Structure formats: C-alpha cells, structure tokens
Amino acid sequence: MSTIGFIGLGIMGGPMAANLVAAGHTVLGYDTRQEAAERLVSAGGAYAGSVAAAAAADVVITMLPDSPQVEQVVLGPDGVLEHAKPGLLLVDMSTIRPDTSVAIAAAARERGVRALDAPVSGGERGAIDGVLSIMVGGDPEAFEAARPVFEVLGATIVHVGPSGAGQTVKAANQLVVGGTYALVAEAIVLLEASGVDPGPALDVLAGGLAGSRILELKRKSMVARDFTPGFRIDLHHKDMGIALAAAREAGVALPMTGLTAQLIAAARANGYGPLDHSVLLQVLENLSGKAAS
Amino acid sequence: MSTIGFIGLGIMGGPMAANLVAAGHTVLGYDTRQEAAERLVSAGGAYAGSVAAAAAADVVITMLPDSPQVEQVVLGPDGVLEHAKPGLLLVDMSTIRPDTSVAIAAAARERGVRALDAPVSGGERGAIDGVLSIMVGGDPEAFEAARPVFEVLGATIVHVGPSGAGQTVKAANQLVVGGTYALVAEAIVLLEASGVDPGPALDVLAGGLAGSRILELKRKSMVARDFTPGFRIDLHHKDMGIALAAAREAGVALPMTGLTAQLIAAARANGYGPLDHSVLLQVLENLSGKAAS
C-alpha cells in the first residue's frame, strides 16, 4: 500500500480518492474547497493543508478541471514538482491538452519524477463504482508501477503510448462521442419532422450497423427530452477545445469534429451548459425552428 | 405458399429471390440482365419474360437501384400497376425517396393494390443468409399479409409507420452510419498524426461510450486500409442524396448529415466509388495531405 497525494477532490476525484482509502491506501487529499476536503476526511482520508504537503507522498494523483489548473498545481510555485521526492510517481488523471501533458512529463523528468497522463472516461458513476476506463500515456515502467492504483479506480486500463498519448486517445474518444450524439439527434429530428414515431425506428437503428453505445443507453431519454446530466455540455465544450487543439498540434483538419464542436458551442450559448450532452437534440431542433416536445 | 413476382435480381435481389424459392414459394423473377435471370432459374425459380408477367403474381417484390427505376417499373407503361390483379401486395424493398414511396402507395391504392415500402439493411451477406433488417412503412394489414415473406428474408422485421416511413427510417440509418464512419476516420487521423498507435486506442474507444457497431466490426480493416466492399461509396452517395431530400421534404436542416454527404461525395470524386464506405478514412487523410499508409 502506498501513500497517495490526491489533488482535486471534485465530482470525479472525490469518489476516486475514497475508493483508494477503501482499498487500504493512505490518502493525503487536497482541494481548495473545504467541503470537498471534509468529505474525504469522513471517508477515512487525511487532509493535506497544501499542494506541497500532498506532494510529499509516493504517488501523486491530480484530477483537475483543465490544463491551466494542472500546470499551476504541478509546475507553479509551491507546486508538486518543487516539493516532490525523487522517484515520485505523478499521475495526472485530468482531461487536458496532450501538449501540456508532454511538457509536464519533460519538466518532471528533469526533477527525477515519473509522470503519466491517465485521463478517464465513465463519468461520476464509473468513478463511484471504480470501473472507469483509464487511457495511459508515459513510460511503460511507470505505467506498471502505477497499475495497482489504476486497478482500484478502473475496469479498463490500457497503456496507449508515450506521454500525451493518453490525452490524445481521450480527445479521440470525446470527438466520437460528441459527433455520435449529434448524428443521433439529426436522425430523431428527421424522423419526427417526417411524422415517424422515433421509438420503433431507433430500435431498428440500434440493432444494425448504425448501432452504438449512445443509441443503446440514451435513445429513450433523448426522445423523452430528459437532458439530466450525465456528462455536462460545459465539460464536453472544454473537451472539444482540447480535441481541436490536439488536431492543430498534429497538423490535421477534422471537419466533422469542427462542426460537432460548434454545435456543442451553440448548446452552451443557448444556456444548456449544465445539461447532459444529449441536449444537442435541442440545439438541432432549434436550428430548424422546432419547439421542444 | 404464394406466387411471388420478383423484379430486380441483382446483388441483393438475387439471393433474396433464391431464399424465397428455397422456402417453397413459386418465384417469377425478372431482370433486364440475362445472367441474373439465369442465376434465378438455376436456383429453381422461373423467369418472367416481362414486368407484366411478373406482375401477375399474388405478391410483387421490387428490388431496384433508385427512385426512377421503381417509378418506371411500378407506374410506367406496361408496369406493375397496369398489370396488377386487384388485391396484389406490392412490396418495394429498394432504398428510394420517402416521397416517391408515398406517391407509389397512393397510385397503388387507386388500382386496389396494397403497397408497402420495405427497405433493408444488412448488405449482400444479410441477403444471402436471410437475416436482413427490414423497415416497413404502410398499412398494418398489408404488413401482416407480407410478414411470412419478410420472415424468409430477414431477422429483424419492424413496422415503423405509414407509407414512406420505412424509407425515412432507412435514411436515418444511413445518415448515422455514414457520419459514424467519418467520425471514426477522424479519430484515426488524429491518433496517427499524433504518433499514437490506433490499435489499442480504438480498443479503448470501442469499449466505452464511443463504442459502435462500426468500431466493433471495422476498426481493424480501417487501420489496415482494407477498403474492400462491403457497402460501396456509390450506393452510400445515393443514400445520402435520399437522406438530404427527405430532410428538405420534412423542412429540417441537418448539418452533420450535410457534411457527411459532402465527404462521401468527395470519396466518389476521388474515384473511390467502388470501394467500401469506410474509405472515408482515405478522404480525410487526403484532406490533410497524408499519404495512404
């Protein structure tokens, strides 16, 4: 069992840290919000009063909103690298830009710290149940060292390549998910505007080559216009920014991804930021002047 | 067992007619190509020398390339309706425009003919194995009358609404399928251009919310650039035209569908018409000046 510093105890990080406590690890948690820290303590963890205190552990996990927060916490003054023991295993599980993960890994290497980028999918439910999918970039040795920790948090744990690769795979995941929601939404708009009941129609689509996990899990709630999150548009908007930044960095044009990002931006502009990403259906109905059912 | 006139004995219609013969039906087949007619005869069917002769059956199935051919064969001079017995069950299994199906059903009704639109998905393999998905529009009574025939041809048989609804559902299916190929292609382009091995990465995507039947069946052949059809770009190009015509008819804007249609048009413009629709990967690589692997 390791001593694990866990920085960022939000919707995802909170239950992940609690699962590590339950698995027998000593968890030193840090979050700027007092109530998040209190939740960890009541789950049996310890509160680290600062990033520096959390960084004194054998393993440090960061689970933060976006690239600037990770840069600040890891590279900034009084940050993780400044206070790290040599040999520290630094696992960033936030979803951030791949080039930021590469820069962090390079800075970590200079300090004798092994860094992994290990973004997740599976959402709050997956975090609570410890069944996240974890996409890991970095040295294979560091990946093996971190595996016992990953096995507490996730069900699917895959080493996908060098530093940044985990983030690239997450970006690819998010562009496919966002685009699939938009396609299913357009199918529903076409069916309903043509006077076809989308229920049995989407059953047929779900059973054939058009089938997807999204059709399987979400077609009923979409047709019912239940847009309770789930995964919020605000977060997917951030992730589409990362996907497009990754494409720019890689020097490729991704037109479907660009359009998907704009539809998600439209969702946010219409005030749907706190709703589930399946609310793309509402955006596409608005586009054609259809009222919500 | 019925006497079935079967008009259009091509890649799909040929094996479908043969399955009806094998199930004990008397099949009067018609096709303008001599070799297609001969294949049916060697499978135990009878060759009808004209549309008129095939139209003398109890059930007439049409399986033709596109809307104009169906209009010609059904509504044209010496066509099915001109020679139909009252009470004929006319089942168009071609993929055509929903408004054409509506017009044919109206003309059929005036002649005492019951018409169904019943496009299929599942491809040549599904036709040969008799496991097609069949999406049926038209009167429920006519659907029930045709069910024994459908059960020979398909595994998933769903009545989705009034005349034209079968075609609308097929259009919705094709827009989701085409768009999903484009999204998976963009994911592969991003991964490869970022130096990430797409193999394990796509395994992760296939196991999560990004998962789809296309990722499941086609990710390996796409990464290997094996674009053997499968379902040809030429046909999907036709189907995207139908989807956009259906959207225009319904008065809705479908931006993802529009972009998907243009990418498929680009595939065709580049000479990929005879290749599998997964060749959208090559279109998206060309867009960024990447050479084929």
mmCIF file of C-alpha atoms in Angstrom, chain A residues 32-258:
data_model
loop_
_atom_site.group_PDB
_atom_site.id
_atom_site.type_symbol
_atom_site.label_atom_id
_atom_site.label_comp_id
_atom_site.label_asym_id
_atom_site.label_seq_id
_atom_site.Cartn_x
_atom_site.Cartn_y
_atom_site.Cartn_z
ATOM 1 C CA THR A 32 -9.339 24.415 -2.376
ATOM 2 C CA ARG A 33 -12.946 23.783 -1.333
ATOM 3 C CA GLN A 34 -13.371 22.980 2.351
ATOM 4 C CA GLU A 35 -16.412 20.722 1.853
ATOM 5 C CA ALA A 36 -14.531 18.511 -0.609
ATOM 6 C CA ALA A 37 -11.748 18.035 1.923
ATOM 7 C CA GLU A 38 -14.286 17.239 4.638
ATOM 8 C CA ARG A 39 -15.891 14.544 2.515
ATOM 9 C CA LEU A 40 -12.502 12.834 2.128
ATOM 10 C CA VAL A 41 -11.825 13.000 5.872
ATOM 11 C CA SER A 42 -15.221 11.493 6.664
ATOM 12 C CA ALA A 43 -14.352 8.677 4.182
ATOM 13 C CA GLY A 44 -11.206 7.932 6.203
ATOM 14 C CA GLY A 45 -8.645 10.016 4.307
ATOM 15 C CA ALA A 46 -6.342 12.721 5.617
ATOM 16 C CA TYR A 47 -6.472 16.378 4.697
ATOM 17 C CA ALA A 48 -3.226 17.834 3.353
ATOM 18 C CA GLY A 49 -3.205 21.540 4.082
ATOM 19 C CA SER A 50 -1.385 22.398 0.867
ATOM 20 C CA VAL A 51 -0.242 21.057 -2.508
ATOM 21 C CA ALA A 52 3.231 20.844 -1.007
ATOM 22 C CA ALA A 53 2.023 18.552 1.803
ATOM 23 C CA ALA A 54 0.204 16.268 -0.672
ATOM 24 C CA ALA A 55 3.319 16.200 -2.882
ATOM 25 C CA ALA A 56 5.330 14.510 -0.132
ATOM 26 C CA ALA A 57 3.624 11.165 -0.936
ATOM 27 C CA ASP A 58 4.964 8.229 -3.007
ATOM 28 C CA VAL A 59 2.283 8.727 -5.649
ATOM 29 C CA VAL A 60 0.549 11.999 -6.506
ATOM 30 C CA ILE A 61 -2.703 11.951 -8.471
ATOM 31 C CA THR A 62 -4.137 15.162 -9.925
ATOM 32 C CA MET A 63 -7.787 15.363 -11.005
ATOM 33 C CA LEU A 64 -8.382 18.974 -12.012
ATOM 34 C CA PRO A 65 -10.727 20.870 -14.351
ATOM 35 C CA ASP A 66 -8.402 21.856 -17.201
ATOM 36 C CA SER A 67 -4.857 22.396 -18.483
ATOM 37 C CA PRO A 68 -4.120 25.722 -16.677
ATOM 38 C CA GLN A 69 -5.013 24.250 -13.268
ATOM 39 C CA VAL A 70 -2.765 21.238 -13.851
ATOM 40 C CA GLU A 71 0.109 23.469 -14.988
ATOM 41 C CA GLN A 72 -0.345 25.659 -11.925
ATOM 42 C CA VAL A 73 -0.515 22.794 -9.422
ATOM 43 C CA VAL A 74 2.342 20.779 -10.950
ATOM 44 C CA LEU A 75 4.726 23.371 -12.383
ATOM 45 C CA GLY A 76 3.801 26.503 -10.402
ATOM 46 C CA PRO A 77 5.440 27.960 -7.303
ATOM 47 C CA ASP A 78 4.937 25.682 -4.293
ATOM 48 C CA GLY A 79 3.726 23.093 -6.774
ATOM 49 C CA VAL A 80 4.129 19.337 -6.925
ATOM 50 C CA LEU A 81 7.482 19.285 -8.733
ATOM 51 C CA GLU A 82 9.002 21.826 -6.348
ATOM 52 C CA HIS A 83 8.191 19.575 -3.377
ATOM 53 C CA ALA A 84 8.455 16.123 -4.955
ATOM 54 C CA LYS A 85 10.682 13.376 -3.595
ATOM 55 C CA PRO A 86 12.944 11.889 -6.295
ATOM 56 C CA GLY A 87 11.216 8.889 -7.830
ATOM 57 C CA LEU A 88 7.743 10.274 -7.224
ATOM 58 C CA LEU A 89 5.099 8.792 -9.491
ATOM 59 C CA LEU A 90 2.911 11.682 -10.753
ATOM 60 C CA VAL A 91 -0.344 10.581 -12.341
ATOM 61 C CA ASP A 92 -2.455 13.296 -13.949
ATOM 62 C CA MET A 93 -5.940 11.901 -14.476
ATOM 63 C CA SER A 94 -7.447 15.222 -15.590
ATOM 64 C CA THR A 95 -8.546 15.670 -19.210
ATOM 65 C CA ILE A 96 -6.160 18.269 -20.633
ATOM 66 C CA ARG A 97 -4.294 19.127 -23.837
ATOM 67 C CA PRO A 98 -1.843 16.434 -24.989
ATOM 68 C CA ASP A 99 0.926 19.020 -25.471
ATOM 69 C CA THR A 100 0.515 20.151 -21.855
ATOM 70 C CA SER A 101 0.950 16.527 -20.729
ATOM 71 C CA VAL A 102 4.120 16.278 -22.836
ATOM 72 C CA ALA A 103 5.502 19.491 -21.285
ATOM 73 C CA ILE A 104 4.695 18.283 -17.776
ATOM 74 C CA ALA A 105 6.375 14.925 -18.385
ATOM 75 C CA ALA A 106 9.513 16.693 -19.635
ATOM 76 C CA ALA A 107 9.643 19.005 -16.604
ATOM 77 C CA ALA A 108 9.022 16.029 -14.299
ATOM 78 C CA ARG A 109 11.868 14.039 -15.864
ATOM 79 C CA GLU A 110 14.289 16.882 -15.057
ATOM 80 C CA ARG A 111 13.286 16.582 -11.395
ATOM 81 C CA GLY A 112 13.607 12.780 -11.311
ATOM 82 C CA VAL A 113 9.801 12.427 -11.243
ATOM 83 C CA ARG A 114 7.988 9.834 -13.398
ATOM 84 C CA ALA A 115 4.861 11.342 -14.924
ATOM 85 C CA LEU A 116 1.884 9.638 -16.562
ATOM 86 C CA ASP A 117 -1.125 11.179 -18.290
ATOM 87 C CA ALA A 118 -4.091 8.977 -17.445
ATOM 88 C CA PRO A 119 -7.423 10.576 -18.353
ATOM 89 C CA VAL A 120 -10.556 8.573 -17.738
ATOM 90 C CA SER A 121 -13.977 8.002 -19.170
ATOM 91 C CA GLY A 122 -17.018 6.563 -17.464
ATOM 92 C CA GLY A 123 -18.207 9.628 -15.576
ATOM 93 C CA GLU A 124 -19.271 10.093 -11.958
ATOM 94 C CA ARG A 125 -20.936 6.663 -11.897
ATOM 95 C CA GLY A 126 -17.734 4.985 -13.110
ATOM 96 C CA ALA A 127 -15.710 6.903 -10.518
ATOM 97 C CA ILE A 128 -18.008 5.855 -7.662
ATOM 98 C CA ASP A 129 -18.104 2.211 -8.773
ATOM 99 C CA GLY A 130 -14.352 2.074 -9.510
ATOM 100 C CA VAL A 131 -14.966 0.939 -13.093
ATOM 101 C CA LEU A 132 -13.503 3.837 -15.088
ATOM 102 C CA SER A 133 -11.746 3.373 -18.425
ATOM 103 C CA ILE A 134 -8.201 4.707 -17.999
ATOM 104 C CA MET A 135 -6.084 5.681 -21.034
ATOM 105 C CA VAL A 136 -2.458 5.971 -20.018
ATOM 106 C CA GLY A 137 0.439 7.706 -21.729
ATOM 107 C CA GLY A 138 4.055 7.578 -20.487
ATOM 108 C CA ASP A 139 6.917 5.170 -19.864
ATOM 109 C CA PRO A 140 5.874 1.502 -19.637
ATOM 110 C CA GLU A 141 7.814 1.113 -16.343
ATOM 111 C CA ALA A 142 5.912 3.987 -14.751
ATOM 112 C CA PHE A 143 2.670 2.504 -16.064
ATOM 113 C CA GLU A 144 3.467 -0.827 -14.390
ATOM 114 C CA ALA A 145 4.355 0.972 -11.139
ATOM 115 C CA ALA A 146 1.001 2.750 -11.184
ATOM 116 C CA ARG A 147 -1.047 -0.298 -12.170
ATOM 117 C CA PRO A 148 -2.097 -1.293 -8.617
ATOM 118 C CA VAL A 149 -3.535 2.190 -8.144
ATOM 119 C CA PHE A 150 -5.317 2.108 -11.519
ATOM 120 C CA GLU A 151 -6.826 -1.249 -10.663
ATOM 121 C CA VAL A 152 -8.625 0.301 -7.698
ATOM 122 C CA LEU A 153 -10.099 3.040 -9.887
ATOM 123 C CA GLY A 154 -10.856 1.399 -13.192
ATOM 124 C CA ALA A 155 -12.056 -1.671 -15.041
ATOM 125 C CA THR A 156 -10.384 -0.996 -18.399
ATOM 126 C CA ILE A 157 -6.764 0.086 -18.048
ATOM 127 C CA VAL A 158 -4.752 0.476 -21.241
ATOM 128 C CA HIS A 159 -1.255 1.807 -21.871
ATOM 129 C CA VAL A 160 -1.737 3.592 -25.201
ATOM 130 C CA GLY A 161 1.702 5.120 -25.840
ATOM 131 C CA PRO A 162 4.235 7.728 -24.706
ATOM 132 C CA SER A 163 3.485 10.915 -22.747
ATOM 133 C CA GLY A 164 0.456 12.735 -24.149
ATOM 134 C CA ALA A 165 -0.948 9.612 -25.812
ATOM 135 C CA GLY A 166 -3.490 9.126 -23.031
ATOM 136 C CA GLN A 167 -4.821 12.623 -23.657
ATOM 137 C CA THR A 168 -4.865 12.115 -27.433
ATOM 138 C CA VAL A 169 -6.936 8.954 -27.016
ATOM 139 C CA LYS A 170 -9.302 10.794 -24.672
ATOM 140 C CA ALA A 171 -9.648 13.572 -27.264
ATOM 141 C CA ALA A 172 -10.415 10.982 -29.956
ATOM 142 C CA ASN A 173 -12.984 9.434 -27.615
ATOM 143 C CA GLN A 174 -14.702 12.741 -26.964
ATOM 144 C CA LEU A 175 -14.892 13.726 -30.623
ATOM 145 C CA VAL A 176 -16.540 10.398 -31.476
ATOM 146 C CA VAL A 177 -18.963 10.667 -28.533
ATOM 147 C CA GLY A 178 -19.959 14.267 -29.317
ATOM 148 C CA GLY A 179 -20.350 13.573 -33.014
ATOM 149 C CA THR A 180 -22.423 10.448 -32.385
ATOM 150 C CA TYR A 181 -24.832 12.429 -30.192
ATOM 151 C CA ALA A 182 -25.213 14.981 -32.995
ATOM 152 C CA LEU A 183 -25.887 12.230 -35.566
ATOM 153 C CA VAL A 184 -28.467 10.500 -33.379
ATOM 154 C CA ALA A 185 -30.066 13.897 -32.762
ATOM 155 C CA GLU A 186 -30.301 14.542 -36.516
ATOM 156 C CA ALA A 187 -31.875 11.111 -37.016
ATOM 157 C CA ILE A 188 -34.511 11.949 -34.388
ATOM 158 C CA VAL A 189 -35.177 15.381 -35.936
ATOM 159 C CA LEU A 190 -35.634 13.814 -39.395
ATOM 160 C CA LEU A 191 -37.907 11.043 -38.102
ATOM 161 C CA GLU A 192 -40.143 13.313 -36.040
ATOM 162 C CA ALA A 193 -40.371 16.040 -38.692
ATOM 163 C CA SER A 194 -41.400 13.300 -41.163
ATOM 164 C CA GLY A 195 -44.154 12.103 -38.825
ATOM 165 C CA VAL A 196 -42.415 8.826 -37.941
ATOM 166 C CA ASP A 197 -42.523 7.599 -34.331
ATOM 167 C CA PRO A 198 -38.848 7.569 -33.303
ATOM 168 C CA GLY A 199 -39.314 4.733 -30.784
ATOM 169 C CA PRO A 200 -39.511 1.663 -33.062
ATOM 170 C CA ALA A 201 -37.367 3.434 -35.686
ATOM 171 C CA LEU A 202 -34.458 3.893 -33.279
ATOM 172 C CA ASP A 203 -34.880 0.285 -32.118
ATOM 173 C CA VAL A 204 -34.134 -0.774 -35.701
ATOM 174 C CA LEU A 205 -31.114 1.564 -35.926
ATOM 175 C CA ALA A 206 -29.771 0.333 -32.582
ATOM 176 C CA GLY A 207 -29.874 -3.270 -33.800
ATOM 177 C CA GLY A 208 -27.901 -2.743 -37.028
ATOM 178 C CA LEU A 209 -24.781 -1.105 -38.435
ATOM 179 C CA ALA A 210 -25.968 2.272 -37.073
ATOM 180 C CA GLY A 211 -25.887 0.812 -33.563
ATOM 181 C CA SER A 212 -23.835 2.468 -30.852
ATOM 182 C CA ARG A 213 -23.499 2.564 -27.094
ATOM 183 C CA ILE A 214 -25.151 6.002 -27.219
ATOM 184 C CA LEU A 215 -28.194 4.683 -29.115
ATOM 185 C CA GLU A 216 -28.354 1.789 -26.670
ATOM 186 C CA LEU A 217 -28.145 3.890 -23.491
ATOM 187 C CA LYS A 218 -29.676 7.214 -24.468
ATOM 188 C CA ARG A 219 -32.276 6.892 -27.215
ATOM 189 C CA LYS A 220 -35.185 6.661 -24.788
ATOM 190 C CA SER A 221 -34.103 9.625 -22.660
ATOM 191 C CA MET A 222 -33.393 11.715 -25.778
ATOM 192 C CA VAL A 223 -36.824 11.040 -27.293
ATOM 193 C CA ALA A 224 -38.332 11.905 -23.872
ATOM 194 C CA ARG A 225 -36.248 15.131 -23.822
ATOM 195 C CA ASP A 226 -34.731 14.149 -20.472
ATOM 196 C CA PHE A 227 -31.415 16.005 -20.519
ATOM 197 C CA THR A 228 -30.466 15.442 -16.875
ATOM 198 C CA PRO A 229 -26.678 15.018 -16.696
ATOM 199 C CA GLY A 230 -24.841 12.615 -17.086
ATOM 200 C CA PHE A 231 -21.998 14.496 -18.682
ATOM 201 C CA ARG A 232 -22.465 18.233 -18.928
ATOM 202 C CA ILE A 233 -22.227 20.283 -22.122
ATOM 203 C CA ASP A 234 -19.810 22.636 -20.283
ATOM 204 C CA LEU A 235 -17.342 19.764 -19.883
ATOM 205 C CA HIS A 236 -17.800 18.475 -23.404
ATOM 206 C CA HIS A 237 -17.272 22.020 -24.689
ATOM 207 C CA LYS A 238 -13.936 22.051 -22.886
ATOM 208 C CA ASP A 239 -13.076 18.627 -24.299
ATOM 209 C CA MET A 240 -13.894 19.672 -27.878
ATOM 210 C CA GLY A 241 -11.495 22.589 -27.416
ATOM 211 C CA ILE A 242 -8.836 20.053 -26.438
ATOM 212 C CA ALA A 243 -9.661 17.840 -29.443
ATOM 213 C CA LEU A 244 -9.339 20.771 -31.849
ATOM 214 C CA ALA A 245 -6.132 21.942 -30.160
ATOM 215 C CA ALA A 246 -4.739 18.416 -30.499
ATOM 216 C CA ALA A 247 -5.688 18.385 -34.197
ATOM 217 C CA ARG A 248 -3.983 21.753 -34.716
ATOM 218 C CA GLU A 249 -0.895 20.459 -32.900
ATOM 219 C CA ALA A 250 -0.874 17.308 -35.069
ATOM 220 C CA GLY A 251 -1.409 19.376 -38.217
ATOM 221 C CA VAL A 252 -4.650 17.766 -39.376
ATOM 222 C CA ALA A 253 -8.100 19.079 -40.334
ATOM 223 C CA LEU A 254 -11.097 17.322 -38.766
ATOM 224 C CA PRO A 255 -14.266 18.750 -40.326
ATOM 225 C CA MET A 256 -16.823 16.569 -38.503
ATOM 226 C CA THR A 257 -15.082 17.378 -35.215
ATOM 227 C CA GLY A 258 -15.132 21.084 -36.057
#
